[in-house]
Amino acid sequence: MENEINIEQIMEEIRQNIKDRGYDREPLSFEEIELSKPVLHGAGGYDPEEFLHELDYLNHNWNNSWQVPVNGTNPVSVWIKKGIRKCTRFLLFPIVNFQNAYNASAIRCFNQIKEYMAEMEEYKKKIEILEKELQEMKTRS
Amino acid sequence: MRIIQLLPTLSYGDGVGNDTLAIDQIIKELGYETKIYAENIDSRIEKGIAEKAEKMPQPDPNDTILYHLSTGTALNDKLKDFPCKKLIIYHNITPAHFFKEYSRISYDLCESGRAAISQLKEAADYCWADSGYNRQELLENGYSCNIDVVPIVIPFKDYETEPDKAILKKYRDDWVNLVFVGRISPNKKQEDIIKTFYYYKKYINPKSRLFLVGSYSGTERYYERLCRYVTELKLEDVHITGHIKFKEILSYYHLADVFLCMSEHEGFCIPLLEAMYFKIPIVAYAYTGVKETLADAGLKFTEKNCKVAAEMIRMIVEKNDLRDTIIKTQNIRLKDFAYEKTKEKIVSCLKGFIE
């Protein structure tokens, strides 16, 4: 029939072509490509090291200054930029203060979570010891 | 008596979203009172068409809920408590293991969604499945109610929109353009498409490009891994578009010489029908829903082999008679999904259930 594809014939031709073409080295497989570290929290599962690393960063970087340093080689442009910074103080100061207060509160929460997790780890260890003792008692009796 | 469509997310332009809107239109034409409720509504959806699920009034026993089951959501737990007739439209849910390495959020959503499939079997009074493959999954999960295969409504008229001219101008030349359209997602195995393109470009035709057209929102780690794979293979002319406008997607269809699908999980795979509409010959790994959507159309293989796929592409590009025959098979298959045919099926199934 006109609309039928002879798949057997096609596959035979393909097998022959693959032989003739001499595909030499197999390319790198996708599995050999390492996965990147998760960017989003929880994207790759809980990682205690990463959690402590990020918490440490937060504890040392929560407090920002409204006064962004002004640098430059041209003294006139530096003077102008400092002037603009002074003029916008009334806007920036309250915003940055509010953000810092928010940051402080959030980090206090995270630090509390860290303490809670440490307590849970202790409980977990105690449970494991008790389960082991219970198993031993069951075996003896 | 109201017919309420309920779903987790009403997105703009995706299969479930289009299906919901099309069914809404059909129900209105039948003269029934109807409304769409969703937990999340895309801001591009015209105002007034849908409302937030939290605003849904408690259904009457005389009402009917059409529930789109497509992911894990709290709605899955609430459905059984509604005191009315419930029709579950099963769009399939990607098995969670595909996301294990890449996204805990996606993994958890798929895991809970897949668990909900069997949990909802007692709640369903009737089911629609997009495909026989989806229907079979419901049966395997213990569904004893009637299940009809009702294809997703495809808005073929939308494809007549003018494509983006700048993209056409940039890539319309004597090079061979391979295309796959679909979210950048681990179940769609874009790495196997890249590997096939590697064989095709290095061993058969250096004047070729690969376009992977689809968003990688939510699968960024998989996307990054694909990009590094392309770099490590020292492969040029691979373009991963990310989220682009509809008319830009159309441009890639207009440019395509071959549509290549290596997916390992699909419930239906709408882009296959889109490729058929644009008369692009399809080379595909015939697995899960892809096998049924294609039926006798396209050029398929059942054992995944990227070299075989590359050689199939070569044959289609070089042999006009084979190419024409493939397109003929696709034209025949596409008729099974014509809007009027699908609409007729929806009307008859819906009337049979509610009347």
PDB file of N, CA and C in Angstrom, chain B residues 114-156:
ATOM      1  N   ARG B 114       0.922  10.764  42.125  1.00  0.00           N
ATOM      2  CA  ARG B 114       0.804   9.359  41.726  1.00  0.00           C
ATOM      3  C   ARG B 114       0.067   8.555  42.811  1.00  0.00           C
ATOM      4  N   ALA B 115       0.320   8.882  44.081  1.00  0.00           N
ATOM      5  CA  ALA B 115      -0.374   8.201  45.181  1.00  0.00           C
ATOM      6  C   ALA B 115      -1.871   8.501  45.126  1.00  0.00           C
ATOM      7  N   ALA B 116      -2.203   9.726  44.723  1.00  0.00           N
ATOM      8  CA  ALA B 116      -3.606  10.144  44.675  1.00  0.00           C
ATOM      9  C   ALA B 116      -4.405   9.377  43.625  1.00  0.00           C
ATOM     10  N   ILE B 117      -3.721   8.881  42.584  1.00  0.00           N
ATOM     11  CA  ILE B 117      -4.442   8.183  41.503  1.00  0.00           C
ATOM     12  C   ILE B 117      -5.259   7.033  42.092  1.00  0.00           C
ATOM     13  N   SER B 118      -4.615   6.178  42.890  1.00  0.00           N
ATOM     14  CA  SER B 118      -5.383   5.045  43.438  1.00  0.00           C
ATOM     15  C   SER B 118      -6.285   5.501  44.591  1.00  0.00           C
ATOM     16  N   GLN B 119      -5.883   6.553  45.309  1.00  0.00           N
ATOM     17  CA  GLN B 119      -6.721   7.027  46.419  1.00  0.00           C
ATOM     18  C   GLN B 119      -8.053   7.572  45.937  1.00  0.00           C
ATOM     19  N   LEU B 120      -8.104   8.031  44.693  1.00  0.00           N
ATOM     20  CA  LEU B 120      -9.333   8.651  44.167  1.00  0.00           C
ATOM     21  C   LEU B 120     -10.249   7.661  43.458  1.00  0.00           C
ATOM     22  N   LYS B 121      -9.868   6.388  43.414  1.00  0.00           N
ATOM     23  CA  LYS B 121     -10.672   5.443  42.636  1.00  0.00           C
ATOM     24  C   LYS B 121     -12.090   5.300  43.162  1.00  0.00           C
ATOM     25  N   GLU B 122     -12.257   5.403  44.484  1.00  0.00           N
ATOM     26  CA  GLU B 122     -13.607   5.274  45.048  1.00  0.00           C
ATOM     27  C   GLU B 122     -14.411   6.550  44.831  1.00  0.00           C
ATOM     28  N   ALA B 123     -13.707   7.690  44.721  1.00  0.00           N
ATOM     29  CA  ALA B 123     -14.410   8.969  44.564  1.00  0.00           C
ATOM     30  C   ALA B 123     -14.963   9.154  43.151  1.00  0.00           C
ATOM     31  N   ALA B 124     -14.328   8.499  42.173  1.00  0.00           N
ATOM     32  CA  ALA B 124     -14.706   8.731  40.773  1.00  0.00           C
ATOM     33  C   ALA B 124     -15.986   7.991  40.405  1.00  0.00           C
ATOM     34  N   ASP B 125     -16.936   8.740  39.815  1.00  0.00           N
ATOM     35  CA  ASP B 125     -18.148   8.104  39.287  1.00  0.00           C
ATOM     36  C   ASP B 125     -17.958   7.735  37.820  1.00  0.00           C
ATOM     37  N   TYR B 126     -17.020   8.417  37.188  1.00  0.00           N
ATOM     38  CA  TYR B 126     -16.778   8.220  35.754  1.00  0.00           C
ATOM     39  C   TYR B 126     -15.425   8.865  35.473  1.00  0.00           C
ATOM     40  N   CYS B 127     -14.705   8.335  34.474  1.00  0.00           N
ATOM     41  CA  CYS B 127     -13.401   8.916  34.146  1.00  0.00           C
ATOM     42  C   CYS B 127     -13.246   9.125  32.646  1.00  0.00           C
ATOM     43  N   TRP B 128     -12.495  10.157  32.317  1.00  0.00           N
ATOM     44  CA  TRP B 128     -11.991  10.327  30.964  1.00  0.00           C
ATOM     45  C   TRP B 128     -10.472  10.200  31.036  1.00  0.00           C
ATOM     46  N   ALA B 129      -9.926   9.546  30.045  1.00  0.00           N
ATOM     47  CA  ALA B 129      -8.462   9.465  29.956  1.00  0.00           C
ATOM     48  C   ALA B 129      -8.060  10.015  28.597  1.00  0.00           C
ATOM     49  N   ASP B 130      -6.974  10.808  28.557  1.00  0.00           N
ATOM     50  CA  ASP B 130      -6.541  11.412  27.289  1.00  0.00           C
ATOM     51  C   ASP B 130      -6.161  10.367  26.256  1.00  0.00           C
ATOM     52  N   SER B 131      -5.768   9.191  26.736  1.00  0.00           N
ATOM     53  CA  SER B 131      -5.261   8.166  25.827  1.00  0.00           C
ATOM     54  C   SER B 131      -5.554   6.792  26.408  1.00  0.00           C
ATOM     55  N   GLY B 132      -5.429   5.769  25.561  1.00  0.00           N
ATOM     56  CA  GLY B 132      -5.580   4.394  26.031  1.00  0.00           C
ATOM     57  C   GLY B 132      -4.527   4.065  27.069  1.00  0.00           C
ATOM     58  N   TYR B 133      -3.355   4.659  26.916  1.00  0.00           N
ATOM     59  CA  TYR B 133      -2.265   4.452  27.875  1.00  0.00           C
ATOM     60  C   TYR B 133      -2.680   4.958  29.255  1.00  0.00           C
ATOM     61  N   ASN B 134      -3.290   6.158  29.277  1.00  0.00           N
ATOM     62  CA  ASN B 134      -3.753   6.712  30.550  1.00  0.00           C
ATOM     63  C   ASN B 134      -4.898   5.876  31.131  1.00  0.00           C
ATOM     64  N   ARG B 135      -5.756   5.413  30.236  1.00  0.00           N
ATOM     65  CA  ARG B 135      -6.887   4.572  30.669  1.00  0.00           C
ATOM     66  C   ARG B 135      -6.359   3.304  31.353  1.00  0.00           C
ATOM     67  N   GLN B 136      -5.369   2.696  30.740  1.00  0.00           N
ATOM     68  CA  GLN B 136      -4.778   1.478  31.282  1.00  0.00           C
ATOM     69  C   GLN B 136      -4.207   1.722  32.681  1.00  0.00           C
ATOM     70  N   GLU B 137      -3.593   2.876  32.876  1.00  0.00           N
ATOM     71  CA  GLU B 137      -3.050   3.208  34.214  1.00  0.00           C
ATOM     72  C   GLU B 137      -4.140   3.271  35.256  1.00  0.00           C
ATOM     73  N   LEU B 138      -5.293   3.850  34.871  1.00  0.00           N
ATOM     74  CA  LEU B 138      -6.407   3.925  35.826  1.00  0.00           C
ATOM     75  C   LEU B 138      -6.887   2.513  36.180  1.00  0.00           C
ATOM     76  N   LEU B 139      -6.988   1.671  35.169  1.00  0.00           N
ATOM     77  CA  LEU B 139      -7.428   0.294  35.412  1.00  0.00           C
ATOM     78  C   LEU B 139      -6.447  -0.425  36.342  1.00  0.00           C
ATOM     79  N   GLU B 140      -5.151  -0.190  36.111  1.00  0.00           N
ATOM     80  CA  GLU B 140      -4.125  -0.828  36.949  1.00  0.00           C
ATOM     81  C   GLU B 140      -4.167  -0.324  38.382  1.00  0.00           C
ATOM     82  N   ASN B 141      -4.744   0.896  38.549  1.00  0.00           N
ATOM     83  CA  ASN B 141      -4.868   1.447  39.893  1.00  0.00           C
ATOM     84  C   ASN B 141      -6.201   1.083  40.552  1.00  0.00           C
ATOM     85  N   GLY B 142      -6.947   0.191  39.891  1.00  0.00           N
ATOM     86  CA  GLY B 142      -8.155  -0.350  40.520  1.00  0.00           C
ATOM     87  C   GLY B 142      -9.442   0.394  40.249  1.00  0.00           C
ATOM     88  N   TYR B 143      -9.468   1.253  39.213  1.00  0.00           N
ATOM     89  CA  TYR B 143     -10.707   1.970  38.895  1.00  0.00           C
ATOM     90  C   TYR B 143     -11.733   1.001  38.313  1.00  0.00           C
ATOM     91  N   SER B 144     -12.948   1.021  38.880  1.00  0.00           N
ATOM     92  CA  SER B 144     -13.975   0.097  38.390  1.00  0.00           C
ATOM     93  C   SER B 144     -15.106   0.841  37.679  1.00  0.00           C
ATOM     94  N   CYS B 145     -15.058   2.182  37.718  1.00  0.00           N
ATOM     95  CA  CYS B 145     -16.123   2.941  37.017  1.00  0.00           C
ATOM     96  C   CYS B 145     -15.833   2.913  35.524  1.00  0.00           C
ATOM     97  N   ASN B 146     -16.779   3.416  34.722  1.00  0.00           N
ATOM     98  CA  ASN B 146     -16.544   3.532  33.277  1.00  0.00           C
ATOM     99  C   ASN B 146     -15.414   4.516  33.002  1.00  0.00           C
ATOM    100  N   ILE B 147     -14.550   4.155  32.078  1.00  0.00           N
ATOM    101  CA  ILE B 147     -13.461   5.049  31.671  1.00  0.00           C
ATOM    102  C   ILE B 147     -13.495   5.149  30.151  1.00  0.00           C
ATOM    103  N   ASP B 148     -13.712   6.342  29.650  1.00  0.00           N
ATOM    104  CA  ASP B 148     -13.682   6.554  28.200  1.00  0.00           C
ATOM    105  C   ASP B 148     -12.408   7.295  27.800  1.00  0.00           C
ATOM    106  N   VAL B 149     -11.898   6.942  26.622  1.00  0.00           N
ATOM    107  CA  VAL B 149     -10.738   7.674  26.091  1.00  0.00           C
ATOM    108  C   VAL B 149     -11.276   8.903  25.357  1.00  0.00           C
ATOM    109  N   VAL B 150     -10.967  10.067  25.892  1.00  0.00           N
ATOM    110  CA  VAL B 150     -11.399  11.328  25.286  1.00  0.00           C
ATOM    111  C   VAL B 150     -10.139  12.165  25.063  1.00  0.00           C
ATOM    112  N   PRO B 151      -9.718  12.324  23.810  1.00  0.00           N
ATOM    113  CA  PRO B 151      -8.449  13.036  23.571  1.00  0.00           C
ATOM    114  C   PRO B 151      -8.519  14.475  24.057  1.00  0.00           C
ATOM    115  N   ILE B 152      -7.349  15.036  24.305  1.00  0.00           N
ATOM    116  CA  ILE B 152      -7.255  16.458  24.662  1.00  0.00           C
ATOM    117  C   ILE B 152      -7.703  17.280  23.459  1.00  0.00           C
ATOM    118  N   VAL B 153      -8.435  18.361  23.724  1.00  0.00           N
ATOM    119  CA  VAL B 153      -8.863  19.254  22.647  1.00  0.00           C
ATOM    120  C   VAL B 153      -7.667  20.105  22.228  1.00  0.00           C
ATOM    121  N   ILE B 154      -7.353  20.050  20.941  1.00  0.00           N
ATOM    122  CA  ILE B 154      -6.191  20.807  20.444  1.00  0.00           C
ATOM    123  C   ILE B 154      -6.701  22.018  19.661  1.00  0.00           C
ATOM    124  N   PRO B 155      -6.232  23.218  19.998  1.00  0.00           N
ATOM    125  CA  PRO B 155      -6.707  24.425  19.290  1.00  0.00           C
ATOM    126  C   PRO B 155      -5.960  24.619  17.976  1.00  0.00           C
ATOM    127  N   PHE B 156      -6.257  23.787  16.991  1.00  0.00           N
ATOM    128  CA  PHE B 156      -5.513  23.833  15.731  1.00  0.00           C
ATOM    129  C   PHE B 156      -5.588  25.198  15.042  1.00  0.00           C
TER     130      PHE B 156
END
